[in-house]
JSON list of N, CA and C in Angstrom, two decimals:
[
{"chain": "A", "resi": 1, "resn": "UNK", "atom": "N", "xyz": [-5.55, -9.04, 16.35]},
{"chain": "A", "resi": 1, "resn": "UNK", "atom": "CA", "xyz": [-5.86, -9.36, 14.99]},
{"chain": "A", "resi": 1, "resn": "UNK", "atom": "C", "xyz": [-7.25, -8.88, 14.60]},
{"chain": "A", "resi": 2, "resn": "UNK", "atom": "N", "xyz": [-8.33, -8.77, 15.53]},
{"chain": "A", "resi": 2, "resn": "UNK", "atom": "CA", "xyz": [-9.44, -8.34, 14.95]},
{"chain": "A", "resi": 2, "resn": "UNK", "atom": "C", "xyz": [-9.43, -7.16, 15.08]},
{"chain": "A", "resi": 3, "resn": "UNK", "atom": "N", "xyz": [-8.41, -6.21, 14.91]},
{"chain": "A", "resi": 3, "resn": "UNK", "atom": "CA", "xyz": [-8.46, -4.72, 14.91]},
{"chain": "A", "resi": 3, "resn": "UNK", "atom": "C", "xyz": [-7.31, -4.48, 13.56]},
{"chain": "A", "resi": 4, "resn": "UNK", "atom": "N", "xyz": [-7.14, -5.68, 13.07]},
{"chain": "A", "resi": 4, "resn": "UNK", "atom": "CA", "xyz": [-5.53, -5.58, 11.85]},
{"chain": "A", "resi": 4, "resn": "UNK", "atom": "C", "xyz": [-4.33, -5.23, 12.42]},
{"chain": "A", "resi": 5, "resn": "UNK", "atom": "N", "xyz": [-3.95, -5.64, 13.38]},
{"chain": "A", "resi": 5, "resn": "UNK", "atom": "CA", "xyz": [-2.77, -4.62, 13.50]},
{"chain": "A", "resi": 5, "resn": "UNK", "atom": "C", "xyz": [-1.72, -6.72, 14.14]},
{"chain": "A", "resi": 6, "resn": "UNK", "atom": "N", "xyz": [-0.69, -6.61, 12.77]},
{"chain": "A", "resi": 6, "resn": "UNK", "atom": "CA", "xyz": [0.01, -7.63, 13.10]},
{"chain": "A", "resi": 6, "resn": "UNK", "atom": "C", "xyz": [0.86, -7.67, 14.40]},
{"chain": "A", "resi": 7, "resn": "UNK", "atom": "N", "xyz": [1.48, -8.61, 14.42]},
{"chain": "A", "resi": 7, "resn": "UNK", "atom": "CA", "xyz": [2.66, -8.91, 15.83]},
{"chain": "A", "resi": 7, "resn": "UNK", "atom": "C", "xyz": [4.16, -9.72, 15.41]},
{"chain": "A", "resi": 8, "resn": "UNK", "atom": "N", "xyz": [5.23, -9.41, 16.64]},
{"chain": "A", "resi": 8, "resn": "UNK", "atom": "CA", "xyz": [5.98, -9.29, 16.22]},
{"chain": "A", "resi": 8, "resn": "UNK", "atom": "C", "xyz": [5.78, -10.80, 17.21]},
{"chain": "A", "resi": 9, "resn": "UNK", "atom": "N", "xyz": [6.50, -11.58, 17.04]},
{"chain": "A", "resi": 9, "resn": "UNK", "atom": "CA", "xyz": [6.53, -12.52, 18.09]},
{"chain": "A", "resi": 9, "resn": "UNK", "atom": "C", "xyz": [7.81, -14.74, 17.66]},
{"chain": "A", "resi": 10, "resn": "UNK", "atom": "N", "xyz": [7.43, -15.00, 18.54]},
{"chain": "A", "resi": 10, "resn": "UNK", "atom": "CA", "xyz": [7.85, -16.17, 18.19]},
{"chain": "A", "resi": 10, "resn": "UNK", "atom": "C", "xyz": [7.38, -17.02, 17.93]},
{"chain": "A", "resi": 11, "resn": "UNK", "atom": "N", "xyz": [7.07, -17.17, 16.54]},
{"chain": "A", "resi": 11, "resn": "UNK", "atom": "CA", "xyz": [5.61, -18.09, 16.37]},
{"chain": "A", "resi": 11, "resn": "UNK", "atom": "C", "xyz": [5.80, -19.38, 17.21]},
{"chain": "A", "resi": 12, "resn": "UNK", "atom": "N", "xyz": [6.80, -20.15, 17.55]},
{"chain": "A", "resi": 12, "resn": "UNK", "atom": "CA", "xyz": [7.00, -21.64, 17.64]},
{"chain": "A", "resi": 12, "resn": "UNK", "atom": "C", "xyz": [6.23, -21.68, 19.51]},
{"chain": "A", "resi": 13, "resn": "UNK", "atom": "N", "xyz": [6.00, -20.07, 19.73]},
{"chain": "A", "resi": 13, "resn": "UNK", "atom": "CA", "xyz": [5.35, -20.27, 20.78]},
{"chain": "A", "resi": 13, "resn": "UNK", "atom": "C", "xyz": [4.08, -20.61, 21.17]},
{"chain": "A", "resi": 14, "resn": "UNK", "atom": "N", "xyz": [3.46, -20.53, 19.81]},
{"chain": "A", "resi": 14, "resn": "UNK", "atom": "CA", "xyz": [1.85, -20.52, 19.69]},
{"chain": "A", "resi": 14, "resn": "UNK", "atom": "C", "xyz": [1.56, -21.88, 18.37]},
{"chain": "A", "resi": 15, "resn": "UNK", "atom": "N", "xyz": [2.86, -22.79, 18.07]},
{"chain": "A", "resi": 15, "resn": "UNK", "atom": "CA", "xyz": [2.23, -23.82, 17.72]},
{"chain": "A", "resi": 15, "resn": "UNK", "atom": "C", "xyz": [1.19, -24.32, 18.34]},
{"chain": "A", "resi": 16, "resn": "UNK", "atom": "N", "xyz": [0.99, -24.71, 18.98]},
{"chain": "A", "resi": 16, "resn": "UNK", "atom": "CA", "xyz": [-0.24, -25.60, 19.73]},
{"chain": "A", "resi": 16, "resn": "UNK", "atom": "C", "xyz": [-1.16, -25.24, 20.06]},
{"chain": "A", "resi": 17, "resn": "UNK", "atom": "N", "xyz": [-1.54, -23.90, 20.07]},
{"chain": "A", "resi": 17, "resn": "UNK", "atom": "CA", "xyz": [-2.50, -22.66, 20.49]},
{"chain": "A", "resi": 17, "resn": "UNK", "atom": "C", "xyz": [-3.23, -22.65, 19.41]},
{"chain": "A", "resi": 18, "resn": "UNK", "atom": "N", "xyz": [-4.77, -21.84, 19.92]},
{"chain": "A", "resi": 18, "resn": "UNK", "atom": "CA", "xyz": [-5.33, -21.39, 18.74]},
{"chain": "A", "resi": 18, "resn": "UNK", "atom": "C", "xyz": [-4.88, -20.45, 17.98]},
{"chain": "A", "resi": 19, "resn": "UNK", "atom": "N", "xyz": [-4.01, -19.71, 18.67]},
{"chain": "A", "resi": 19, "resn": "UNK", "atom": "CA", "xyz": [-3.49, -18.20, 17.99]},
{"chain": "A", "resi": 19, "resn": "UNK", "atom": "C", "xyz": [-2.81, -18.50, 17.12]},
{"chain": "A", "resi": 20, "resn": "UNK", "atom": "N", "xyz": [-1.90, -19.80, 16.73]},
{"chain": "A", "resi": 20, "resn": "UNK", "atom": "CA", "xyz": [-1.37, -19.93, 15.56]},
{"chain": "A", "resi": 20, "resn": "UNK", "atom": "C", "xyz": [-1.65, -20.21, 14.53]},
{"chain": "A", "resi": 21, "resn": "UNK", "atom": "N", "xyz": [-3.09, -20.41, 14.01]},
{"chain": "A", "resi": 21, "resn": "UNK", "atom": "CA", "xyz": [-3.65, -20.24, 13.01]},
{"chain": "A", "resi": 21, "resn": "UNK", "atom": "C", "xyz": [-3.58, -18.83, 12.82]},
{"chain": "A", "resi": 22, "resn": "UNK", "atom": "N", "xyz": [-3.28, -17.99, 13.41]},
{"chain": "A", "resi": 22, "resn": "UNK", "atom": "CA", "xyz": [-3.35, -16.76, 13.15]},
{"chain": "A", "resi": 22, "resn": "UNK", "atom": "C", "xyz": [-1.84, -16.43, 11.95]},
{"chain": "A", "resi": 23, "resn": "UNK", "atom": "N", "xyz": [-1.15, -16.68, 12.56]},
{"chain": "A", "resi": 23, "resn": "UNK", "atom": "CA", "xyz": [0.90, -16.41, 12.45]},
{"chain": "A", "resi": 23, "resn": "UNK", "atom": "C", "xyz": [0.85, -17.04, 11.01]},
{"chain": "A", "resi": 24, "resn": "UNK", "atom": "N", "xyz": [1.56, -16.05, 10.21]},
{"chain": "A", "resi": 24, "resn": "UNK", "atom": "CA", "xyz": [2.04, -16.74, 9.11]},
{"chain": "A", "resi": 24, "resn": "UNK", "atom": "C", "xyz": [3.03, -15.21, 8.85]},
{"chain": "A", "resi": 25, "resn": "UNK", "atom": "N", "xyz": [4.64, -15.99, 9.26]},
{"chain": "A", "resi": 25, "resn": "UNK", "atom": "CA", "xyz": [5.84, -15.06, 8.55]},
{"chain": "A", "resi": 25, "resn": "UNK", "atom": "C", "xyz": [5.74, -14.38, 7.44]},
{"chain": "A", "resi": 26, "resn": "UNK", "atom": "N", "xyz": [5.77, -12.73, 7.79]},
{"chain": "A", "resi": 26, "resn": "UNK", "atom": "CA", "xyz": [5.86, -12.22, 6.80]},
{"chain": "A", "resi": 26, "resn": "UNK", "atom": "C", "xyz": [4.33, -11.70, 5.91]},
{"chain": "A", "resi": 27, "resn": "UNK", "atom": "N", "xyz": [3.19, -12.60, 6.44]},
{"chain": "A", "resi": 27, "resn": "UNK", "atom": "CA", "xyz": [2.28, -12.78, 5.82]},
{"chain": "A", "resi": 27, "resn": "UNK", "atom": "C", "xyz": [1.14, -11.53, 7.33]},
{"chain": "A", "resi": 28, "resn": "UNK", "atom": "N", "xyz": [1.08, -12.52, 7.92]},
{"chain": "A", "resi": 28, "resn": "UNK", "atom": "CA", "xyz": [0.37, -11.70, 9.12]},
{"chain": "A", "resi": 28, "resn": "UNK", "atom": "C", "xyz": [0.96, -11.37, 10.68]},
{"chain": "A", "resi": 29, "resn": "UNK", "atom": "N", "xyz": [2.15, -12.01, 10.23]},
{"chain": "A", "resi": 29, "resn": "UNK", "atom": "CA", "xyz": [3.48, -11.46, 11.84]},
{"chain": "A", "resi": 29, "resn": "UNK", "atom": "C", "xyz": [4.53, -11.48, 11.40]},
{"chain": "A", "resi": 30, "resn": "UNK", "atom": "N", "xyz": [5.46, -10.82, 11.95]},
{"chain": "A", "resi": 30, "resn": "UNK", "atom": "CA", "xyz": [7.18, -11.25, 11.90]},
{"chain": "A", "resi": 30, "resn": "UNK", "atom": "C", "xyz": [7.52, -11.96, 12.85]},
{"chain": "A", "resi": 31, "resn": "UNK", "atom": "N", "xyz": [7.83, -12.95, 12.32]},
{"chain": "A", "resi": 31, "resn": "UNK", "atom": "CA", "xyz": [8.39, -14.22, 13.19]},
{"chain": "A", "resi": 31, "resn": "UNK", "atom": "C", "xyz": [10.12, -14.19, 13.58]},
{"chain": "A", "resi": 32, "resn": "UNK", "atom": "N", "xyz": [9.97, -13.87, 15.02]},
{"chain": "A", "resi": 32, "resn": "UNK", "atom": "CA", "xyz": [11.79, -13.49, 15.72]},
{"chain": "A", "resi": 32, "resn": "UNK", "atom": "C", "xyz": [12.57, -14.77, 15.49]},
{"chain": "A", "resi": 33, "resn": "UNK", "atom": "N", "xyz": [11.58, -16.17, 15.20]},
{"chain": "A", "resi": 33, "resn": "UNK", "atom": "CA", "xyz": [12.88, -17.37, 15.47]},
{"chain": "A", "resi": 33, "resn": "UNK", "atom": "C", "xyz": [13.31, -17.42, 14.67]},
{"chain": "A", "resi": 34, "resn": "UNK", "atom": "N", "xyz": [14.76, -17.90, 15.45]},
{"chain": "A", "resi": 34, "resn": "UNK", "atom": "CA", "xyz": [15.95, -17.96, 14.85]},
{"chain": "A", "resi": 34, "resn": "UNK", "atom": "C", "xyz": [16.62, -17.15, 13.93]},
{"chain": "A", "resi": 35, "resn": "UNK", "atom": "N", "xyz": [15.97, -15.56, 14.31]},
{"chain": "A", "resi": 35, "resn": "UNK", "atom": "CA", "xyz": [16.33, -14.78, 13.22]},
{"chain": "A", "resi": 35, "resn": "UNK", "atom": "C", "xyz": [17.53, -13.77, 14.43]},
{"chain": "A", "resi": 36, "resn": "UNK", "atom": "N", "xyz": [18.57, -13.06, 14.01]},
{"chain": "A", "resi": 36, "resn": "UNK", "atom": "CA", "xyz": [19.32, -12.47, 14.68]},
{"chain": "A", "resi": 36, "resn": "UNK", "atom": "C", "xyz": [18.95, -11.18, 14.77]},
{"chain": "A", "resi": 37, "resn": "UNK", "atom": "N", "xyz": [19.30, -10.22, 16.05]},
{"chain": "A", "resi": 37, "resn": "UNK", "atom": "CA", "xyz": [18.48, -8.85, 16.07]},
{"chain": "A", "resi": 37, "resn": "UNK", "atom": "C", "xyz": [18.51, -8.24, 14.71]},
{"chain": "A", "resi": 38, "resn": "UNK", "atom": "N", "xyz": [19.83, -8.39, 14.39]},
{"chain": "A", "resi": 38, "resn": "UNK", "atom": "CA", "xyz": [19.69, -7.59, 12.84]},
{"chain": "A", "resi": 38, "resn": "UNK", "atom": "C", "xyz": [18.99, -8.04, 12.20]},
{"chain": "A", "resi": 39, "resn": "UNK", "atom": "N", "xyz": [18.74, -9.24, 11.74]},
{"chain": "A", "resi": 39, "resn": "UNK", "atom": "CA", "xyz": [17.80, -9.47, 10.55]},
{"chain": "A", "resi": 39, "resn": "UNK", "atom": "C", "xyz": [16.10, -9.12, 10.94]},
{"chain": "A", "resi": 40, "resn": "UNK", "atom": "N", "xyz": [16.26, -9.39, 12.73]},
{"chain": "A", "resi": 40, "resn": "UNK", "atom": "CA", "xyz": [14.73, -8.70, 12.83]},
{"chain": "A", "resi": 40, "resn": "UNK", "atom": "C", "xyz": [14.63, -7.25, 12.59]},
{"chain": "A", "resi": 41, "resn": "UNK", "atom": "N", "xyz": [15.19, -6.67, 13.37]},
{"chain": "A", "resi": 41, "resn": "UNK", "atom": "CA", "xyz": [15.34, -4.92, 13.19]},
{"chain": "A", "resi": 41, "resn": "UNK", "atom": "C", "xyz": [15.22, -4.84, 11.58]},
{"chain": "A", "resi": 42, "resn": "UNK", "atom": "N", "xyz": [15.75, -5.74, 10.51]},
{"chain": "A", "resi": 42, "resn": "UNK", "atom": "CA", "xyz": [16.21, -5.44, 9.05]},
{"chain": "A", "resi": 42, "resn": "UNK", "atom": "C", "xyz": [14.06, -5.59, 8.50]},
{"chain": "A", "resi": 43, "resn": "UNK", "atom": "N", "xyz": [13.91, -6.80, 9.40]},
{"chain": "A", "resi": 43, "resn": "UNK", "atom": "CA", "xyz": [12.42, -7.28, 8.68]},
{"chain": "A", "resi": 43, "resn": "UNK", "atom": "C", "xyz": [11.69, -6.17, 9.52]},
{"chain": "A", "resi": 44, "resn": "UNK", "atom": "N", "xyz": [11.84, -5.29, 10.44]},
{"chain": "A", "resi": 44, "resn": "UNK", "atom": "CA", "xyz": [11.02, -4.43, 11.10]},
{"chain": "A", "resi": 44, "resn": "UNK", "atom": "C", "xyz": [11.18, -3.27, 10.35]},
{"chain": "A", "resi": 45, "resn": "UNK", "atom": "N", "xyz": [11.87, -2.62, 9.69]},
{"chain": "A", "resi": 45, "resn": "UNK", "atom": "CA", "xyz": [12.39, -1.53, 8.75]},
{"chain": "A", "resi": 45, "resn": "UNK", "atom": "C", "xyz": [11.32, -2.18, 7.69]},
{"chain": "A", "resi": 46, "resn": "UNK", "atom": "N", "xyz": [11.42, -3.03, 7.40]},
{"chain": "A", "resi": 46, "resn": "UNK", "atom": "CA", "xyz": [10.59, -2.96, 5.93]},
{"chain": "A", "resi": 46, "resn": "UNK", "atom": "C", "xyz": [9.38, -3.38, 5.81]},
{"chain": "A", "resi": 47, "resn": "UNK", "atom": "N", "xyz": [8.81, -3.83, 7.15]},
{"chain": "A", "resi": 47, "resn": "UNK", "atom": "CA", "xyz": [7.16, -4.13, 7.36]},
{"chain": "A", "resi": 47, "resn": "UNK", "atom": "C", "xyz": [6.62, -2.66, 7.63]},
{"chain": "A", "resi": 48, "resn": "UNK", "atom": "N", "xyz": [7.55, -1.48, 8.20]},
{"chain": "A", "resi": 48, "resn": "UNK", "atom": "CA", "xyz": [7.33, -0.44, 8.40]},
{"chain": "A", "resi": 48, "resn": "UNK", "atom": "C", "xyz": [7.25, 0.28, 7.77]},
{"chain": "A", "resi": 49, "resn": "UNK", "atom": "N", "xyz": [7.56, 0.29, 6.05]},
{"chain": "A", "resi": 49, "resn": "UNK", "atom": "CA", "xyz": [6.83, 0.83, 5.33]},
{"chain": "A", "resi": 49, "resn": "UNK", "atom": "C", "xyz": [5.44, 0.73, 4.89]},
{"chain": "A", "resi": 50, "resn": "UNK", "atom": "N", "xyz": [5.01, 1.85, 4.39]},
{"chain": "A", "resi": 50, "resn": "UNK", "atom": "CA", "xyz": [3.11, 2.26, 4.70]},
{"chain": "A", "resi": 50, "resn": "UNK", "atom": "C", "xyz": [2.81, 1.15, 4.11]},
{"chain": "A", "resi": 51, "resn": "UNK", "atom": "N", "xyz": [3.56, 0.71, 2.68]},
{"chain": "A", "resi": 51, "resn": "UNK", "atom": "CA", "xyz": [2.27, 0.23, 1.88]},
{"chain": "A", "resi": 51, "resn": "UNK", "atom": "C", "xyz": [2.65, -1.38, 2.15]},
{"chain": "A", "resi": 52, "resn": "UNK", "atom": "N", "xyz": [3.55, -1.64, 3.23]},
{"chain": "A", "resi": 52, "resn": "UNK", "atom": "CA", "xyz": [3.46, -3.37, 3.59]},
{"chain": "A", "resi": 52, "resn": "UNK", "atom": "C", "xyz": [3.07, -3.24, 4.60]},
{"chain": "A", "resi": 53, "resn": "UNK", "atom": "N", "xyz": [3.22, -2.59, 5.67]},
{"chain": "A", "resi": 53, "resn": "UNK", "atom": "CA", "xyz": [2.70, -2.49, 6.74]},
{"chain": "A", "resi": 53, "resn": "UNK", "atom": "C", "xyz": [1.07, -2.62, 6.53]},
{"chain": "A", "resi": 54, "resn": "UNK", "atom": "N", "xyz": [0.56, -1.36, 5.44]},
{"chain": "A", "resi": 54, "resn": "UNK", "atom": "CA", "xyz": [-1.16, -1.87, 5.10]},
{"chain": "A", "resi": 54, "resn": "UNK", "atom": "C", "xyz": [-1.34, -3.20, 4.91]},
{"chain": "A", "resi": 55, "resn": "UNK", "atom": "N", "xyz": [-0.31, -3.73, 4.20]},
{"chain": "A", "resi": 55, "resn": "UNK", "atom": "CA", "xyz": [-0.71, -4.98, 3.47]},
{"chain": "A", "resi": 55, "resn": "UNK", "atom": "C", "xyz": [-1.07, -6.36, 4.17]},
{"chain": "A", "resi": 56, "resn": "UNK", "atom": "N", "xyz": [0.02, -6.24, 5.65]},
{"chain": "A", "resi": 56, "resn": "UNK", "atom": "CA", "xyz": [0.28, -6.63, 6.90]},
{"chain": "A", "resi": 56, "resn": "UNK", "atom": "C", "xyz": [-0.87, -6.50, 7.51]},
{"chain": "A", "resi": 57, "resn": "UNK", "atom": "N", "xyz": [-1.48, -5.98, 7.75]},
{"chain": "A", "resi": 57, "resn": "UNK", "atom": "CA", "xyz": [-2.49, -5.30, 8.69]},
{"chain": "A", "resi": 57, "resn": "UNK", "atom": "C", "xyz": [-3.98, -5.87, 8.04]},
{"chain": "A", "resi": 58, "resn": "UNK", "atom": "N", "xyz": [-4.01, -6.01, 6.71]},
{"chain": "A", "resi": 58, "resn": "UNK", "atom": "CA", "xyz": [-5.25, -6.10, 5.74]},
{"chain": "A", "resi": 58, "resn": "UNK", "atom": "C", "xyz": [-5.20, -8.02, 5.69]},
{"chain": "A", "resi": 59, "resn": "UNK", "atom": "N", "xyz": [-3.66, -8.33, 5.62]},
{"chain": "A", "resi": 59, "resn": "UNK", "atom": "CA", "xyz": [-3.96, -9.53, 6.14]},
{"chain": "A", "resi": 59, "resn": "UNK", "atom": "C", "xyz": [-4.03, -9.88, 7.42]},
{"chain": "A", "resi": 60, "resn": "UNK", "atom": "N", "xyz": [-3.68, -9.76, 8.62]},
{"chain": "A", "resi": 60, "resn": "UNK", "atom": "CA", "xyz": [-3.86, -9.62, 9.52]},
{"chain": "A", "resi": 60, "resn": "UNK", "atom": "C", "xyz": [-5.45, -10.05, 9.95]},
{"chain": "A", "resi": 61, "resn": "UNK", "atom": "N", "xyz": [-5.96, -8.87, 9.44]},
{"chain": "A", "resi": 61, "resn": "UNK", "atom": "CA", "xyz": [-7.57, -9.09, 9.77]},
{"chain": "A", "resi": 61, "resn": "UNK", "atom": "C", "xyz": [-8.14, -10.04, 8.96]},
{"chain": "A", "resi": 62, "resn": "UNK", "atom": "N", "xyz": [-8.15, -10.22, 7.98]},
{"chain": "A", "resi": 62, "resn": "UNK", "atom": "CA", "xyz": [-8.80, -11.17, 6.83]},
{"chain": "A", "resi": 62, "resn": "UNK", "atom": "C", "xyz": [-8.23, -12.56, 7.46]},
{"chain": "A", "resi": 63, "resn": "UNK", "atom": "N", "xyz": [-7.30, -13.00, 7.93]},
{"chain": "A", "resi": 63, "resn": "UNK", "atom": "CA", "xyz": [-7.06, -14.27, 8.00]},
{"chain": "A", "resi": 63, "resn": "UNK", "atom": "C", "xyz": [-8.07, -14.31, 9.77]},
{"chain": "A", "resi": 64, "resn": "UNK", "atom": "N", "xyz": [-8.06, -13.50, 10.90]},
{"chain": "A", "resi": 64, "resn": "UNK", "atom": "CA", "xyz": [-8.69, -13.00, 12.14]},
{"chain": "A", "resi": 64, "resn": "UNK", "atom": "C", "xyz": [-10.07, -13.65, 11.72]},
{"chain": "A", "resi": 65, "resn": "UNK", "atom": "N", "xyz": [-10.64, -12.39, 10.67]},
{"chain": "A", "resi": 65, "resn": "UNK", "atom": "CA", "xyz": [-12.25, -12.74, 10.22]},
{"chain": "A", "resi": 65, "resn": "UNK", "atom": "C", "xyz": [-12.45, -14.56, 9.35]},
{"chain": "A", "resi": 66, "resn": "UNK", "atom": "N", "xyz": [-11.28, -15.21, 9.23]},
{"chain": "A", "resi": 66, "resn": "UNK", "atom": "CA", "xyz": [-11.74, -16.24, 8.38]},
{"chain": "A", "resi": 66, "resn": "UNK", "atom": "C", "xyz": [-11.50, -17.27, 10.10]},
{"chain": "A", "resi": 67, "resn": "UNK", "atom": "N", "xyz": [-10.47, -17.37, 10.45]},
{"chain": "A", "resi": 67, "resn": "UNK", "atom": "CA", "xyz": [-10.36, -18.17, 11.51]},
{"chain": "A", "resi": 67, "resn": "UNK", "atom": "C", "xyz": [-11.57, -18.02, 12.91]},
{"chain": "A", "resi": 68, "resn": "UNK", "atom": "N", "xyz": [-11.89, -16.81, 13.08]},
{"chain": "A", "resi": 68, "resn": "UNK", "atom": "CA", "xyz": [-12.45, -16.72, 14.68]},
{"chain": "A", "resi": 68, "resn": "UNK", "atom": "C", "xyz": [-13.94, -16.59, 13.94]},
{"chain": "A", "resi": 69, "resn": "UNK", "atom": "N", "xyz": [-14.95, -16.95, 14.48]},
{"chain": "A", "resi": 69, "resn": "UNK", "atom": "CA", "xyz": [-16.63, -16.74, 13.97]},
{"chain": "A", "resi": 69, "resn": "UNK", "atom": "C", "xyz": [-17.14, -16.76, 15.67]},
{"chain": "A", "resi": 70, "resn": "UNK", "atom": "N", "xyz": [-17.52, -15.48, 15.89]},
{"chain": "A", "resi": 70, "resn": "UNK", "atom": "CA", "xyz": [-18.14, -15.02, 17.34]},
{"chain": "A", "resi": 70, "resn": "UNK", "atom": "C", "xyz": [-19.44, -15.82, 17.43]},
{"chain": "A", "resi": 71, "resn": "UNK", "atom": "N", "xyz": [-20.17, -15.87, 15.73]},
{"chain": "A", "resi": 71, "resn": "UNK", "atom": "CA", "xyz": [-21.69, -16.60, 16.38]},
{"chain": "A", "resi": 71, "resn": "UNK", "atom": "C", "xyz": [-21.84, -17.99, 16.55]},
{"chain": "A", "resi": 72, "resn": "UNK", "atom": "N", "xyz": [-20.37, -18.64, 15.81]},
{"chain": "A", "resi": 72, "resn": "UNK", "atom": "CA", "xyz": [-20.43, -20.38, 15.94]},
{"chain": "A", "resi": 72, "resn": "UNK", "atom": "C", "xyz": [-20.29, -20.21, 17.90]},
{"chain": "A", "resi": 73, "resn": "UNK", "atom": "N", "xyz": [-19.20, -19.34, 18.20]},
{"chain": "A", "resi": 73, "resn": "UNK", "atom": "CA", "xyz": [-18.75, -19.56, 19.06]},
{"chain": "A", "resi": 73, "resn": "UNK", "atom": "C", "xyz": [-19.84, -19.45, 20.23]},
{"chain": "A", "resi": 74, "resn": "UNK", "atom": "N", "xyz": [-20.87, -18.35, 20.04]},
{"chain": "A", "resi": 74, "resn": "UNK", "atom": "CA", "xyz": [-21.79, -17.97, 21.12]},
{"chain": "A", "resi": 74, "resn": "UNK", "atom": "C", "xyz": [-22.71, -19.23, 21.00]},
{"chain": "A", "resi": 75, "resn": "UNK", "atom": "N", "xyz": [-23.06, -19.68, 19.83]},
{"chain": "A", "resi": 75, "resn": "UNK", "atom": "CA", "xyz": [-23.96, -21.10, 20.27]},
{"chain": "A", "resi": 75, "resn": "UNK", "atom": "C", "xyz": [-23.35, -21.97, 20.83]},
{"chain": "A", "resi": 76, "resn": "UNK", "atom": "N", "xyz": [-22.28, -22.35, 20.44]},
{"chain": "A", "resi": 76, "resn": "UNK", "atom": "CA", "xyz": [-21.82, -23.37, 21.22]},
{"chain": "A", "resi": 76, "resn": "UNK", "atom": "C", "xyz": [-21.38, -23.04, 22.85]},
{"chain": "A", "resi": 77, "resn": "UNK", "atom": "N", "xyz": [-21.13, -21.98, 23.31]},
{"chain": "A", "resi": 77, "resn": "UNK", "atom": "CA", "xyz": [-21.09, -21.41, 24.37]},
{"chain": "A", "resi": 77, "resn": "UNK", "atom": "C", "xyz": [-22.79, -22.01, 25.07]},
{"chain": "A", "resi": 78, "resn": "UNK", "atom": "N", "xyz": [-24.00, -21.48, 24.28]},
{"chain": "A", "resi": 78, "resn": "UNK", "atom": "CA", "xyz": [-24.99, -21.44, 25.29]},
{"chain": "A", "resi": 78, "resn": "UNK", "atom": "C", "xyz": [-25.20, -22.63, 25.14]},
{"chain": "A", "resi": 79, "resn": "UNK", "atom": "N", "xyz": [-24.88, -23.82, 24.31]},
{"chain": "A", "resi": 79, "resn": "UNK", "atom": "CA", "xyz": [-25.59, -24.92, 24.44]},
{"chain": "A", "resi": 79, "resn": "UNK", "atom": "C", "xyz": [-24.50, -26.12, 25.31]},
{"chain": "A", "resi": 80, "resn": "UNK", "atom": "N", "xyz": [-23.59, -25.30, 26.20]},
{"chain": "A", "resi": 80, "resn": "UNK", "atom": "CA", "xyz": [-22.73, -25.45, 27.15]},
{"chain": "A", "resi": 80, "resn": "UNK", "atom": "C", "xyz": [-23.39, -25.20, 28.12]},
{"chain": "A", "resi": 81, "resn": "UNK", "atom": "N", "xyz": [-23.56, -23.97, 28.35]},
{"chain": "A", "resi": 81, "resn": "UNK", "atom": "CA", "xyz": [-24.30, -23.68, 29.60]},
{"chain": "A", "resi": 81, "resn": "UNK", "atom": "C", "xyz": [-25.85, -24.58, 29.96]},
{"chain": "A", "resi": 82, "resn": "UNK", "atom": "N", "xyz": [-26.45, -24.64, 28.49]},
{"chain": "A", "resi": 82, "resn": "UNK", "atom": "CA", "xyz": [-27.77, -25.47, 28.40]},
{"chain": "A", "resi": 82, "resn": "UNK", "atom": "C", "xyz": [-27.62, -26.92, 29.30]},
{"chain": "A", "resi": 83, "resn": "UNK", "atom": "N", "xyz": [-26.86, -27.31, 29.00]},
{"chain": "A", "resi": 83, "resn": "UNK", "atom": "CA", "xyz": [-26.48, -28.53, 29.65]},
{"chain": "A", "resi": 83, "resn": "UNK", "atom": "C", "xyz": [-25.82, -28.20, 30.79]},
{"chain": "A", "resi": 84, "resn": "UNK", "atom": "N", "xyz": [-25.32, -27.54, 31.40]},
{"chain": "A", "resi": 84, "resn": "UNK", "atom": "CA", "xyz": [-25.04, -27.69, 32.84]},
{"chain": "A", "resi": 84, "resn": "UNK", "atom": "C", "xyz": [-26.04, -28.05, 33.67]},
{"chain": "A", "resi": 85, "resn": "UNK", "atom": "N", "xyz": [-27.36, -27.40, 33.70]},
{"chain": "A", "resi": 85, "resn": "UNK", "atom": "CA", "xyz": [-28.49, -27.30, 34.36]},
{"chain": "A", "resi": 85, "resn": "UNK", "atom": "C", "xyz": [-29.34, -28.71, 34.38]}
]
């Protein structure tokens, strides 16, 4: 996600994960559950056109850049380590 490029996957696998703030059908992945090969193959044909596929991809990252923040994450990282010692 921080490169835009969506996924094809089962979201109900990443309920509980952080990554599922990521997943939203249609929006920033194609979601396989409970969908039959055809209707995925059918939703893979038409995310594969350029200008949803961009659209896919542009959300993709924008929802990436709103959810993940590297510098909350690096302070709280060192003031982890701060306290070990």
């Amino acid at each position: 996600y921080a490169v835009g490029r969506p996924v094809i996957t089962a979201i109900s696998d990443y309920a509980d994960k952080l990554a599922g703030q990521l997943l939203t059908d249609s929006i920033t992945c194609i979601d396989i559950d409970g969908k039959s090969p055809e209707q995925i193959a059918e939703k893979i044909r038409y995310f594969s056109q350029p200008t949803e596929h961009q659209s896919m991809c542009l959300n993709a990252i924008m929802r990436f850049q709103s959810v993940v923040n590297y510098e909350t994450e690096a302070k709280e990282i060192q003031h982890f380590l701060e306290n070990l010692v």
